[in-house]
């Protein structure tokens, strides 16, 4: 047996490399970013994106796709800026009910064998609708504890970095180490064998959706903590960002292959790509296209590494 | 316990009937398994074997009839009850989760492993079982199942079925367990079956490799059309009489065709190599053999890549491919039988960019007759066919093209004996008409049908055998050559 690099390591290598390359480029363009304050500014907005990406990852782990992520995070942000601020108990109840709706959505998708894309696309209008009812115009206020949590200044390492590490660790524990996590990934890998072993794929799917709902709610809360107010469309772009983040981090659309650490790194990379393009003075009109180009380059790199790995195994 | 001469059955099925729509899957099947015996179950594809398996493991409930476990009538059949009773299954199509590690798959199979430190316990369980059944297996239990070869996956699955957690396995059902294993591994598995049975366990062994059944089972049941047609002690059968009981024509002795001299025929494919170059001539049956997973499939895939269009399809393709792992890279699950058949030859069946429906139907009907695809209607979904018939559709797909070379990646895996004979006949006809077949097979009988054979070891060709040199001894010798050194 020769020593070969495990597949998972290679999967993780690409997002790590991409993030490092972007970080070096940013530091080179703007050396002042290489400080406590600079890093915090660069990665601050990455925290809610990372949470939304992790939420999307739980859905992808069971071979589904959530097209309502952005709308749902916006909704959660609106609840945070209104009810959670004015009557915390009611706010918490609303958010808990929303998580329950997510779990029910997972159960219905499994029971009726519906395409998740259609169901979540439909739900996205529901969430946006409720969000508009809550906050017809941008406004609201962040609960004080959220604000202080998001603006905390831990010694040595900025909050954004600490938060990202904590998110990565917690989701890694849940999805990669616990039995529930194994079960969720098993449903993505081979649902039939899960059923044959006597488990309920229904409960596993509902659990995956409930976890996704929980992390999406956290994304909404974190976002309000940073922006101090909310609006019904505040996080619409999170839908695509979260999917891109998971894929960038080594996840795949089918087969239950996802990496929590990779997903967080993927989200950080996407957030950093925006800053990098600003430093290059690329007009915002072109930024989305340029972001797409970065995504294509990184994914091409991953395909190339996968090919290398296959050749090594074959030869 | 095995000390009484005829202990009461562990599980029995009485006059079970089950239909799926219009198809009668079981039509009054009666059978039982006693502790301490290995029951051999044979029959054509679609005879009802898989349905019996699915009833015994708790997935299906018969429409009529009685199922008893330990003499207790089961009213609501349930997978968890069956598992608690000690029923374990190895399915024909591999059923592990490819994205999980071996250890994590163990966790899924053993529901009672939970709690802190389950990884350690799962690892212990699966490694013990692997070491016991396949000593020297070289399988890393922390590896993702997707990174293992098919043979290794099958080994893991077998080891999983025999592994013990808090409930001991009492009845292990093996559905085509050796289809991807080479002779050594298959022997180790069958030895495990005997040990398990001697210790008082029960095994139901389903295999199309009849000598495995004859040598391992105590009692053999032949199923036909959803019923048990013959039931006798294994000792009362010979290969010949078992063939006859299954209702298929026994292959004549020396089914190998007389050596044809094709050395003058034009070479159609060629791979240069310093020691053993690979060539294939017009009308030749070229076999690829050796221990499973030693580079034969990779060679076929390389040949296919080199001779088919990379970006755009060739107008006149030189190669067609018959996949062995039909679920993974053979069939289009959602398509009809006809669409599955026609896809490879669509270029020929198209007029001005539109698919010529009449031509597709006509060609489909012709091949349905020729290769006897058992269906009323070619527009039925492909999954309505039994496994063997699905494989026939894949054959028809490849043979229905104009490609002069057909690459076959162990396509007879899990196909019943009757179907095999039919396909062999068609292959011989096509070869006589000038088609070249490059055929990777894990079954010796098939390899011996070939005109010339290349033996693989560790990803490379190590020997070439032709004509009368093609026999089991020579192939085994070449496969293991130098291993002792």
Short mmCIF file of C-alpha atoms in Angstrom, two decimals, chain A residues 1 4 7-8 61 175-200 255-258 309-310 313-315, chain B residues 54 57 59 79-80 83 91 93-101 104-105 107-115 118-119 138 140 143-144 146-148 298 327 458-459:
data_model
loop_
_atom_site.label_atom_id
_atom_site.label_comp_id
_atom_site.label_asym_id
_atom_site.label_seq_id
_atom_site.Cartn_x
_atom_site.Cartn_y
_atom_site.Cartn_z
CA UNK A 1 0.00 0.00 0.00
CA UNK A 4 -1.75 8.48 -1.07
CA UNK A 7 -9.80 12.16 -1.47
CA UNK A 8 -11.25 14.41 1.20
CA UNK A 61 -26.45 16.56 1.81
CA UNK A 175 -22.64 16.39 10.15
CA UNK A 176 -19.39 14.40 10.17
CA UNK A 177 -19.13 13.01 13.69
CA UNK A 178 -22.59 12.33 15.06
CA UNK A 179 -24.82 9.42 14.11
CA UNK A 180 -27.49 11.84 12.92
CA UNK A 181 -24.96 13.42 10.56
CA UNK A 182 -23.98 10.04 9.17
CA UNK A 183 -27.64 9.22 8.67
CA UNK A 184 -28.28 12.49 6.83
CA UNK A 185 -25.34 11.91 4.50
CA UNK A 186 -26.40 8.28 4.04
CA UNK A 187 -29.78 9.45 2.76
CA UNK A 188 -27.91 11.49 0.17
CA UNK A 189 -25.69 8.56 -0.72
CA UNK A 190 -28.14 5.69 -0.98
CA UNK A 191 -31.59 6.22 0.41
CA UNK A 192 -32.61 2.64 -0.23
CA UNK A 193 -29.89 1.17 1.93
CA UNK A 194 -30.91 3.48 4.75
CA UNK A 195 -34.46 2.16 4.52
CA UNK A 196 -33.21 -1.43 4.30
CA UNK A 197 -31.27 -1.01 7.53
CA UNK A 198 -34.55 -0.08 9.20
CA UNK A 199 -34.08 3.68 9.56
CA UNK A 200 -36.66 6.22 8.57
CA UNK A 255 -24.54 11.84 -3.61
CA UNK A 256 -24.38 13.28 -0.10
CA UNK A 257 -20.82 14.51 -0.57
CA UNK A 258 -20.46 17.72 1.39
CA UNK A 309 -6.06 11.92 -8.02
CA UNK A 310 -7.85 9.39 -10.23
CA UNK A 313 -5.16 5.70 -8.04
CA UNK A 314 -5.39 4.01 -11.46
CA UNK A 315 -1.65 3.94 -12.06
CA UNK B 54 -37.67 -8.96 0.00
CA UNK B 57 -36.11 -9.30 4.96
CA UNK B 59 -39.49 -5.00 2.95
CA UNK B 79 -37.76 -4.45 8.30
CA UNK B 80 -36.88 -3.76 11.93
CA UNK B 83 -33.53 -7.48 11.59
CA UNK B 91 -28.16 -7.62 -2.25
CA UNK B 93 -26.81 -4.64 -6.65
CA UNK B 94 -24.37 -3.17 -4.19
CA UNK B 95 -26.23 -1.29 -1.52
CA UNK B 96 -23.71 0.57 0.58
CA UNK B 97 -23.59 4.36 0.68
CA UNK B 98 -20.66 5.27 -1.59
CA UNK B 99 -20.14 8.66 0.06
CA UNK B 100 -19.61 7.23 3.54
CA UNK B 101 -16.63 5.41 4.95
CA UNK B 104 -19.96 4.96 8.78
CA UNK B 105 -21.73 2.37 6.66
CA UNK B 107 -23.10 2.54 11.73
CA UNK B 108 -26.03 2.72 9.29
CA UNK B 109 -26.42 -1.05 9.15
CA UNK B 110 -26.20 -1.58 12.90
CA UNK B 111 -28.84 0.68 14.32
CA UNK B 112 -27.98 -0.10 17.92
CA UNK B 113 -24.39 1.15 17.79
CA UNK B 114 -25.22 4.72 18.77
CA UNK B 115 -23.85 6.79 21.57
CA UNK B 118 -19.60 4.56 18.14
CA UNK B 119 -16.81 4.92 15.60
CA UNK B 138 -6.19 -4.81 2.50
CA UNK B 140 -8.98 0.36 5.05
CA UNK B 143 -11.75 4.67 3.35
CA UNK B 144 -14.80 6.02 1.58
CA UNK B 146 -16.76 5.02 -3.31
CA UNK B 147 -12.97 4.77 -3.46
CA UNK B 148 -13.02 0.96 -3.17
CA UNK B 298 -9.82 0.74 -17.26
CA UNK B 327 -27.37 0.79 -12.64
CA UNK B 458 -1.74 -4.93 -11.51
CA UNK B 459 -3.03 -2.77 -14.31
#
